[in-house]
Amino acid sequence: MKLISLLLALVVAALAPQSASAQSKQALEGQFRGWLEQTVWPAASRQGVSRTTFDQALGGIGLDWSLPGLDPSGTGPQVNWQSEFSAPGRYMAEANVAPLVGIGRGLMGQWKSTLDAVERRYGVPREIVVAIWGRESAFGRASIPKNAVQTIATRAFVGERRDLFLPELVAALKILQGDHIPLSQMKSSVAGALGQPQFLPSKYLEYAVDFDGNGTRDIWNSVPDTLASIANYLRQHGWQPGQHWGYEALVPDTVNCAVEGPEQPYSLSEWQKAGVTRVDGSPLPGSARDARHLMMPAGRLGPAFIVSKNFYVLKEYNESDLYALFVGHVADRLGADARISGKWATTAGFRRGDVRAMQERLVAKGYDVGGADGLVGFKTRTAIGMWQRQAGMAPTCFPDADLIGSIR
């Protein structure tokens, strides 16, 4: 009997949190219905969405609790500061690059006439367009399974970035209002990004293109619409036709790695005078007055690149140095099998929280790190380099376990 009582107690203890959780979810579902009516409907109505469209899209849906990154408490993004710091070389690993190159080359042949037309209209190289297509959705082969409206509504109500997703929910309703795509076909990723180019709804409304001429901007099923929409996005964000995104470079130690980033342009002639060349020793292409930027995603612990404005246009698609570098490198490899020559050092033995603590100490010393977020963007890299030089050290512009301990 004692054993039975103990087992019953354990069962009750196990079930109690689940019951409370279910009650909490049920209460949130009721609040969700009220929020749709009191907040979303007025916002959508002001944007020209009809009551019919609103009811068809949202009338029968509940919250999608299967989505990652939900925040019912409203406390904001929960960062795992204990996670191991991820070195840039992992992102750029050949195992991630090679499959996209192999498949992409075949698709470039298959869609040659379409890519010819896209290049003529938008001035964006086919290799860049195909590289983004591959990175975003594996050339349309990745699963895009979610009801976009439900996904975005869930993120707007109980997600970590609610201010971002409420306007995107209204934009999704405007897509339906304009008969751009049926509700049954409007699928998204778990992050709410639409179709093969992975546009948020507001980006779809602004940049998606009907390139196959059938009257629908179908970035879910139409390859021509997908390719042209990617190219249009880049061109509208300032892509300069005829300008390469950048080149791997040899940067002498006499050039301080802290001169990296979009805020520190130098003319091509200045880089050449400093002894910077392409990685094979040949001169950097371009005219003497062309503005170029140093980009060292791992500081002196990895390869260096001299990039044009088009590199930062790629960052408009995804705000990440490594994303832009990955796309540019895949694009280069689609044309010629030239791998990155520089080696990525392995940095280990510290966590993202250690990086954040280092950033906070740098901020306290007056350095601009671009936000103490545990991520090593260009502002953090340049701040590290400036601190190292002031401390009499050879700048590496990238953290390792010893350096993190030294910055006090």
GROMACS .gro file of C-alpha atoms in nm:
model
  408
    1MET     CA    1   0.000   0.000   0.000
    2LYS     CA    2   0.287   0.236   0.080
    3LEU     CA    3   0.435   0.159  -0.261
    4ILE     CA    4   0.103   0.226  -0.435
    5SER     CA    5   0.067   0.555  -0.246
    6LEU     CA    6   0.417   0.657  -0.343
    7LEU     CA    7   0.352   0.576  -0.709
    8LEU     CA    8   0.025   0.772  -0.702
    9ALA     CA    9   0.204   1.070  -0.549
   10LEU     CA   10   0.468   1.058  -0.820
   11VAL     CA   11   0.200   1.041  -1.089
   12VAL     CA   12   0.015   1.340  -0.942
   13ALA     CA   13   0.341   1.534  -0.916
   14ALA     CA   14   0.423   1.456  -1.279
   15LEU     CA   15   0.079   1.553  -1.403
   16ALA     CA   16   0.040   1.876  -1.204
   17PRO     CA   17   0.279   2.093  -1.410
   18GLN     CA   18   0.129   1.962  -1.732
   19SER     CA   19  -0.222   2.048  -1.611
   20ALA     CA   20  -0.111   2.398  -1.511
   21SER     CA   21   0.058   2.441  -1.846
   22ALA     CA   22  -0.256   2.330  -2.028
   23GLN     CA   23  -0.463   2.577  -1.827
   24SER     CA   24  -0.218   2.853  -1.907
   25LYS     CA   25  -0.231   2.772  -2.277
   26GLN     CA   26  -0.611   2.765  -2.269
   27ALA     CA   27  -0.616   3.110  -2.109
   28LEU     CA   28  -0.371   3.241  -2.367
   29GLU     CA   29  -0.586   3.102  -2.648
   30GLY     CA   30  -0.877   3.307  -2.517
   31GLN     CA   31  -0.659   3.617  -2.493
   32PHE     CA   32  -0.535   3.548  -2.845
   33ARG     CA   33  -0.889   3.560  -2.984
   34GLY     CA   34  -0.948   3.890  -2.809
   35TRP     CA   35  -0.618   4.030  -2.933
   36LEU     CA   36  -0.701   3.938  -3.293
   37GLU     CA   37  -1.028   4.126  -3.266
   38GLN     CA   38  -0.914   4.427  -3.067
   39THR     CA   39  -0.563   4.482  -3.207
   40VAL     CA   40  -0.514   4.303  -3.536
   41TRP     CA   41  -0.851   4.371  -3.698
   42PRO     CA   42  -0.835   4.753  -3.654
   43ALA     CA   43  -0.476   4.757  -3.786
   44ALA     CA   44  -0.568   4.538  -4.084
   45SER     CA   45  -0.883   4.735  -4.160
   46ARG     CA   46  -0.683   5.057  -4.177
   47GLN     CA   47  -0.461   4.888  -4.438
   48GLY     CA   48  -0.759   4.798  -4.661
   49VAL     CA   49  -0.811   4.438  -4.548
   50SER     CA   50  -1.175   4.335  -4.569
   51ARG     CA   51  -1.364   4.161  -4.292
   52THR     CA   52  -1.414   3.865  -4.525
   53THR     CA   53  -1.040   3.824  -4.577
   54PHE     CA   54  -0.973   3.867  -4.206
   55ASP     CA   55  -1.226   3.603  -4.105
   56GLN     CA   56  -1.116   3.355  -4.370
   57ALA     CA   57  -0.752   3.383  -4.262
   58LEU     CA   58  -0.790   3.408  -3.884
   59GLY     CA   59  -1.141   3.298  -3.797
   60GLY     CA   60  -1.063   2.939  -3.707
   61ILE     CA   61  -0.699   2.937  -3.604
   62GLY     CA   62  -0.536   2.895  -3.265
   63LEU     CA   63  -0.181   2.944  -3.150
   64ASP     CA   64   0.080   2.707  -3.294
   65TRP     CA   65   0.256   2.580  -2.983
   66SER     CA   66   0.494   2.366  -3.188
   67LEU     CA   67   0.695   2.671  -3.298
   68PRO     CA   68   1.040   2.722  -3.144
   69GLY     CA   69   1.129   3.040  -2.962
   70LEU     CA   70   0.790   3.127  -2.812
   71ASP     CA   71   0.779   3.362  -2.515
   72PRO     CA   72   0.434   3.349  -2.347
   73SER     CA   73   0.564   3.542  -2.044
   74GLY     CA   74   0.671   3.836  -2.260
   75THR     CA   75   1.015   3.855  -2.101
   76GLY     CA   76   1.196   3.875  -2.434
   77PRO     CA   77   1.441   3.647  -2.616
   78GLN     CA   78   1.594   3.382  -2.394
   79VAL     CA   79   1.960   3.352  -2.491
   80ASN     CA   80   2.160   3.046  -2.391
   81TRP     CA   81   2.465   3.229  -2.261
   82GLN     CA   82   2.614   2.895  -2.156
   83SER     CA   83   2.635   2.774  -2.515
   84GLU     CA   84   2.980   2.713  -2.660
   85PHE     CA   85   3.108   2.996  -2.876
   86SER     CA   86   3.080   2.899  -3.244
   87ALA     CA   87   3.384   2.983  -3.455
   88PRO     CA   88   3.322   3.128  -3.806
   89GLY     CA   89   3.499   2.840  -3.976
   90ARG     CA   90   3.211   2.607  -3.890
   91TYR     CA   91   2.968   2.820  -4.087
   92MET     CA   92   3.199   2.829  -4.387
   93ALA     CA   93   3.283   2.457  -4.380
   94GLU     CA   94   3.322   2.286  -4.716
   95ALA     CA   95   3.050   2.039  -4.618
   96ASN     CA   96   2.805   2.330  -4.618
   97VAL     CA   97   2.933   2.484  -4.942
   98ALA     CA   98   2.994   2.191  -5.175
   99PRO     CA   99   2.637   2.052  -5.198
  100LEU     CA  100   2.499   2.392  -5.299
  101VAL     CA  101   2.770   2.432  -5.562
  102GLY     CA  102   2.707   2.091  -5.715
  103ILE     CA  103   2.330   2.126  -5.734
  104GLY     CA  104   2.345   2.493  -5.826
  105ARG     CA  105   2.560   2.435  -6.133
  106GLY     CA  106   2.306   2.191  -6.272
  107LEU     CA  107   2.018   2.432  -6.207
  108MET     CA  108   2.206   2.718  -6.373
  109GLY     CA  109   2.207   2.512  -6.691
  110GLN     CA  110   1.845   2.410  -6.654
  111TRP     CA  111   1.726   2.769  -6.601
  112LYS     CA  112   1.978   2.942  -6.829
  113SER     CA  113   1.727   3.137  -7.040
  114THR     CA  114   1.545   3.262  -6.731
  115LEU     CA  115   1.870   3.364  -6.563
  116ASP     CA  116   1.978   3.541  -6.883
  117ALA     CA  117   1.660   3.748  -6.867
  118VAL     CA  118   1.695   3.816  -6.493
  119GLU     CA  119   2.052   3.937  -6.540
  120ARG     CA  120   1.949   4.168  -6.825
  121ARG     CA  121   1.667   4.326  -6.627
  122TYR     CA  122   1.825   4.362  -6.283
  123GLY     CA  123   2.201   4.355  -6.339
  124VAL     CA  124   2.259   4.099  -6.063
  125PRO     CA  125   2.485   3.805  -6.159
  126ARG     CA  126   2.311   3.471  -6.189
  127GLU     CA  127   2.563   3.314  -5.956
  128ILE     CA  128   2.462   3.548  -5.674
  129VAL     CA  129   2.091   3.485  -5.732
  130VAL     CA  130   2.136   3.108  -5.743
  131ALA     CA  131   2.358   3.112  -5.433
  132ILE     CA  132   2.087   3.290  -5.232
  133TRP     CA  133   1.822   3.055  -5.370
  134GLY     CA  134   2.029   2.760  -5.249
  135ARG     CA  135   2.110   2.910  -4.910
  136GLU     CA  136   1.754   3.013  -4.832
  137SER     CA  137   1.555   2.707  -4.939
  138ALA     CA  138   1.794   2.451  -5.091
  139PHE     CA  139   1.667   2.559  -5.435
  140GLY     CA  140   1.305   2.511  -5.330
  141ARG     CA  141   1.368   2.162  -5.194
  142ALA     CA  142   1.354   2.253  -4.826
  143SER     CA  143   1.031   2.191  -4.642
  144ILE     CA  144   0.821   2.507  -4.602
  145PRO     CA  145   0.536   2.345  -4.411
  146LYS     CA  146   0.366   2.605  -4.197
  147ASN     CA  147   0.043   2.799  -4.239
  148ALA     CA  148   0.205   3.140  -4.278
  149VAL     CA  149  -0.080   3.337  -4.121
  150GLN     CA  150  -0.101   3.114  -3.815
  151THR     CA  151   0.277   3.111  -3.774
  152ILE     CA  152   0.311   3.489  -3.796
  153ALA     CA  153   0.005   3.547  -3.575
  154THR     CA  154   0.153   3.317  -3.311
  155ARG     CA  155   0.486   3.497  -3.320
  156ALA     CA  156   0.313   3.836  -3.306
  157PHE     CA  157   0.122   3.731  -2.991
  158VAL     CA  158   0.356   3.504  -2.793
  159GLY     CA  159   0.686   3.523  -2.985
  160GLU     CA  160   1.013   3.677  -2.880
  161ARG     CA  161   0.998   3.962  -3.134
  162ARG     CA  162   0.636   4.070  -3.120
  163ASP     CA  163   0.690   4.424  -3.248
  164LEU     CA  164   0.840   4.281  -3.567
  165PHE     CA  165   0.565   4.030  -3.636
  166LEU     CA  166   0.248   4.236  -3.582
  167PRO     CA  167   0.314   4.447  -3.896
  168GLU     CA  168   0.411   4.127  -4.078
  169LEU     CA  169   0.074   3.973  -3.986
  170VAL     CA  170  -0.106   4.271  -4.138
  171ALA     CA  171   0.116   4.242  -4.446
  172ALA     CA  172   0.025   3.872  -4.476
  173LEU     CA  173  -0.344   3.965  -4.471
  174LYS     CA  174  -0.278   4.225  -4.743
  175ILE     CA  175  -0.124   3.951  -4.958
  176LEU     CA  176  -0.445   3.753  -4.926
  177GLN     CA  177  -0.658   4.063  -4.981
  178GLY     CA  178  -0.479   4.126  -5.308
  179ASP     CA  179  -0.538   3.770  -5.430
  180HIS     CA  180  -0.165   3.720  -5.471
  181ILE     CA  181  -0.180   3.362  -5.345
  182PRO     CA  182  -0.455   3.142  -5.195
  183LEU     CA  183  -0.447   3.092  -4.820
  184SER     CA  184  -0.398   2.718  -4.866
  185GLN     CA  185  -0.076   2.779  -5.061
  186MET     CA  186   0.067   3.057  -4.844
  187LYS     CA  187   0.325   2.849  -4.658
  188SER     CA  188   0.613   2.967  -4.445
  189SER     CA  189   0.907   2.842  -4.246
  190VAL     CA  190   0.876   2.820  -3.868
  191ALA     CA  191   1.017   3.175  -3.863
  192GLY     CA  192   0.733   3.306  -4.081
  193ALA     CA  193   0.941   3.354  -4.396
  194LEU     CA  194   0.758   3.290  -4.722
  195GLY     CA  195   0.843   3.069  -5.015
  196GLN     CA  196   1.171   2.987  -5.183
  197PRO     CA  197   1.338   3.329  -5.131
  198GLN     CA  198   1.222   3.331  -4.767
  199PHE     CA  199   1.070   3.680  -4.772
  200LEU     CA  200   0.875   3.812  -4.478
  201PRO     CA  201   0.530   3.927  -4.596
  202SER     CA  202   0.625   4.297  -4.607
  203LYS     CA  203   0.923   4.209  -4.829
  204TYR     CA  204   0.697   4.003  -5.053
  205LEU     CA  205   0.465   4.300  -5.105
  206GLU     CA  206   0.755   4.530  -5.188
  207TYR     CA  207   0.996   4.310  -5.384
  208ALA     CA  208   0.829   3.995  -5.517
  209VAL     CA  209   0.800   3.985  -5.898
  210ASP     CA  210   0.571   3.811  -6.147
  211PHE     CA  211   0.845   3.714  -6.391
  212ASP     CA  212   0.668   3.428  -6.567
  213GLY     CA  213   0.382   3.660  -6.665
  214ASN     CA  214   0.092   3.455  -6.530
  215GLY     CA  215  -0.047   3.737  -6.317
  216THR     CA  216   0.068   3.595  -5.982
  217ARG     CA  217   0.383   3.666  -5.783
  218ASP     CA  218   0.429   3.304  -5.686
  219ILE     CA  219   0.753   3.264  -5.492
  220TRP     CA  220   0.636   2.923  -5.368
  221ASN     CA  221   0.604   2.734  -5.696
  222SER     CA  222   0.747   2.949  -5.978
  223VAL     CA  223   1.123   2.937  -6.029
  224PRO     CA  224   1.121   3.244  -6.260
  225ASP     CA  225   0.930   3.446  -6.000
  226THR     CA  226   1.167   3.326  -5.728
  227LEU     CA  227   1.486   3.414  -5.918
  228ALA     CA  228   1.360   3.752  -6.032
  229SER     CA  229   1.233   3.839  -5.685
  230ILE     CA  230   1.574   3.772  -5.531
  231ALA     CA  231   1.744   3.984  -5.799
  232ASN     CA  232   1.489   4.264  -5.760
  233TYR     CA  233   1.543   4.269  -5.384
  234LEU     CA  234   1.917   4.311  -5.428
  235ARG     CA  235   1.887   4.574  -5.700
  236GLN     CA  236   1.638   4.776  -5.496
  237HIS     CA  237   1.880   4.766  -5.204
  238GLY     CA  238   2.160   4.919  -5.409
  239TRP     CA  239   2.331   4.638  -5.598
  240GLN     CA  240   2.583   4.792  -5.839
  241PRO     CA  241   2.589   4.602  -6.171
  242GLY     CA  242   2.935   4.503  -6.288
  243GLN     CA  243   3.083   4.526  -5.938
  244HIS     CA  244   3.212   4.208  -5.779
  245TRP     CA  245   3.120   4.154  -5.413
  246GLY     CA  246   3.483   4.110  -5.307
  247TYR     CA  247   3.803   3.907  -5.315
  248GLU     CA  248   4.007   3.708  -5.069
  249ALA     CA  249   4.317   3.912  -4.992
  250LEU     CA  250   4.664   3.907  -4.843
  251VAL     CA  251   4.674   4.181  -4.579
  252PRO     CA  252   5.019   4.258  -4.437
  253ASP     CA  253   5.065   4.272  -4.061
  254THR     CA  254   5.138   4.643  -4.100
  255VAL     CA  255   4.769   4.696  -4.176
  256ASN     CA  256   4.574   4.713  -3.851
  257CYS     CA  257   4.282   4.470  -3.855
  258ALA     CA  258   4.084   4.734  -3.664
  259VAL     CA  259   4.028   4.929  -3.987
  260GLU     CA  260   3.765   4.672  -4.083
  261GLY     CA  261   3.400   4.734  -4.162
  262PRO     CA  262   3.149   4.934  -4.365
  263GLU     CA  263   3.221   5.255  -4.174
  264GLN     CA  264   3.587   5.264  -4.281
  265PRO     CA  265   3.614   5.278  -4.660
  266TYR     CA  266   3.948   5.330  -4.829
  267SER     CA  267   4.021   5.377  -5.196
  268LEU     CA  268   4.160   5.088  -5.392
  269SER     CA  269   4.482   5.281  -5.442
  270GLU     CA  270   4.519   5.321  -5.062
  271TRP     CA  271   4.482   4.947  -5.010
  272GLN     CA  272   4.736   4.883  -5.285
  273LYS     CA  273   4.983   5.130  -5.129
  274ALA     CA  274   4.944   4.943  -4.801
  275GLY     CA  275   5.057   4.625  -4.976
  276VAL     CA  276   4.720   4.452  -4.992
  277THR     CA  277   4.680   4.215  -5.288
  278ARG     CA  278   4.457   3.932  -5.394
  279VAL     CA  279   4.539   3.605  -5.224
  280ASP     CA  280   4.742   3.490  -5.525
  281GLY     CA  281   4.954   3.806  -5.512
  282SER     CA  282   4.790   3.977  -5.810
  283PRO     CA  283   4.657   4.336  -5.786
  284LEU     CA  284   4.309   4.400  -5.655
  285PRO     CA  285   4.072   4.462  -5.951
  286GLY     CA  286   3.905   4.797  -6.001
  287SER     CA  287   3.976   5.166  -6.044
  288ALA     CA  288   4.210   5.355  -5.815
  289ARG     CA  289   3.932   5.567  -5.658
  290ASP     CA  290   3.689   5.281  -5.598
  291ALA     CA  291   3.591   5.256  -5.231
  292ARG     CA  292   3.671   4.923  -5.073
  293HIS     CA  293   3.641   4.777  -4.723
  294LEU     CA  294   3.839   4.528  -4.519
  295MET     CA  295   3.634   4.233  -4.399
  296MET     CA  296   3.791   3.986  -4.153
  297PRO     CA  297   3.515   3.774  -3.999
  298ALA     CA  298   3.764   3.598  -3.772
  299GLY     CA  299   4.010   3.885  -3.740
  300ARG     CA  300   4.369   3.771  -3.784
  301LEU     CA  301   4.255   3.418  -3.695
  302GLY     CA  302   4.102   3.360  -4.038
  303PRO     CA  303   4.099   3.470  -4.403
  304ALA     CA  304   4.080   3.836  -4.504
  305PHE     CA  305   3.871   3.992  -4.781
  306ILE     CA  306   3.855   4.327  -4.957
  307VAL     CA  307   3.490   4.390  -5.038
  308SER     CA  308   3.280   4.636  -5.233
  309LYS     CA  309   2.947   4.796  -5.147
  310ASN     CA  310   2.776   4.491  -5.298
  311PHE     CA  311   2.896   4.283  -5.004
  312TYR     CA  312   2.691   4.504  -4.777
  313VAL     CA  313   2.395   4.476  -5.014
  314LEU     CA  314   2.413   4.100  -4.953
  315LYS     CA  315   2.397   4.178  -4.582
  316GLU     CA  316   2.065   4.354  -4.646
  317TYR     CA  317   1.925   4.011  -4.728
  318ASN     CA  318   2.050   3.871  -4.398
  319GLU     CA  319   2.230   4.090  -4.145
  320SER     CA  320   2.535   3.869  -4.103
  321ASP     CA  321   2.891   3.901  -4.228
  322LEU     CA  322   2.915   3.524  -4.254
  323TYR     CA  323   2.590   3.497  -4.450
  324ALA     CA  324   2.710   3.753  -4.704
  325LEU     CA  325   3.050   3.585  -4.727
  326PHE     CA  326   2.889   3.243  -4.767
  327VAL     CA  327   2.666   3.365  -5.051
  328GLY     CA  328   2.955   3.543  -5.223
  329HIS     CA  329   3.180   3.240  -5.193
  330VAL     CA  330   2.916   2.997  -5.323
  331ALA     CA  331   2.855   3.235  -5.613
  332ASP     CA  332   3.227   3.236  -5.695
  333ARG     CA  333   3.239   2.858  -5.676
  334LEU     CA  334   2.945   2.829  -5.915
  335GLY     CA  335   3.169   2.994  -6.171
  336ALA     CA  336   3.508   2.843  -6.082
  337ASP     CA  337   3.619   2.591  -5.822
  338ALA     CA  338   3.836   2.832  -5.623
  339ARG     CA  339   3.819   2.759  -5.252
  340ILE     CA  340   3.909   3.003  -4.977
  341SER     CA  341   4.284   2.976  -4.920
  342GLY     CA  342   4.315   3.117  -4.570
  343LYS     CA  343   4.276   2.885  -4.274
  344TRP     CA  344   4.020   2.935  -4.001
  345ALA     CA  345   4.173   2.902  -3.657
  346THR     CA  346   3.977   2.697  -3.404
  347THR     CA  347   3.874   2.911  -3.110
  348ALA     CA  348   3.741   2.716  -2.813
  349GLY     CA  349   3.724   2.707  -2.437
  350PHE     CA  350   3.474   2.987  -2.383
  351ARG     CA  351   3.103   3.053  -2.404
  352ARG     CA  352   2.879   3.314  -2.556
  353GLY     CA  353   2.829   3.456  -2.208
  354ASP     CA  354   3.205   3.504  -2.177
  355VAL     CA  355   3.198   3.708  -2.498
  356ARG     CA  356   2.913   3.921  -2.366
  357ALA     CA  357   3.101   3.987  -2.042
  358MET     CA  358   3.407   4.090  -2.245
  359GLN     CA  359   3.190   4.323  -2.454
  360GLU     CA  360   3.047   4.483  -2.140
  361ARG     CA  361   3.398   4.547  -2.011
  362LEU     CA  362   3.497   4.705  -2.342
  363VAL     CA  363   3.188   4.928  -2.333
  364ALA     CA  364   3.282   5.037  -1.981
  365LYS     CA  365   3.620   5.141  -2.121
  366GLY     CA  366   3.452   5.355  -2.389
  367TYR     CA  367   3.462   5.120  -2.689
  368ASP     CA  368   3.169   5.073  -2.927
  369VAL     CA  369   3.104   4.700  -2.964
  370GLY     CA  370   2.771   4.734  -3.143
  371GLY     CA  371   2.582   4.579  -2.850
  372ALA     CA  372   2.680   4.329  -2.581
  373ASP     CA  373   2.507   4.031  -2.737
  374GLY     CA  374   2.774   3.761  -2.724
  375LEU     CA  375   2.819   3.781  -3.102
  376VAL     CA  376   3.142   3.902  -3.260
  377GLY     CA  377   3.034   4.149  -3.526
  378PHE     CA  378   3.264   4.394  -3.699
  379LYS     CA  379   3.229   4.658  -3.425
  380THR     CA  380   3.332   4.410  -3.158
  381ARG     CA  381   3.624   4.296  -3.373
  382THR     CA  382   3.747   4.651  -3.427
  383ALA     CA  383   3.703   4.733  -3.057
  384ILE     CA  384   3.914   4.430  -2.966
  385GLY     CA  385   4.182   4.541  -3.212
  386MET     CA  386   4.190   4.895  -3.075
  387TRP     CA  387   4.215   4.767  -2.716
  388GLN     CA  388   4.496   4.530  -2.810
  389ARG     CA  389   4.695   4.805  -2.977
  390GLN     CA  390   4.647   5.036  -2.678
  391ALA     CA  391   4.762   4.753  -2.451
  392GLY     CA  392   5.079   4.708  -2.657
  393MET     CA  393   4.966   4.380  -2.811
  394ALA     CA  394   4.969   4.275  -3.175
  395PRO     CA  395   4.604   4.314  -3.279
  396THR     CA  396   4.415   3.998  -3.370
  397CYS     CA  397   4.067   4.159  -3.362
  398PHE     CA  398   3.908   3.835  -3.243
  399PRO     CA  399   3.859   3.680  -2.902
  400ASP     CA  400   4.016   3.369  -2.760
  401ALA     CA  401   4.005   3.238  -2.404
  402ASP     CA  402   4.327   3.415  -2.300
  403LEU     CA  403   4.223   3.749  -2.450
  404ILE     CA  404   3.882   3.739  -2.283
  405GLY     CA  405   4.059   3.696  -1.951
  406SER     CA  406   4.299   3.983  -2.025
  407ILE     CA  407   4.039   4.251  -2.100
  408ARG     CA  408   3.961   4.385  -1.755
   0.00000   0.00000   0.00000
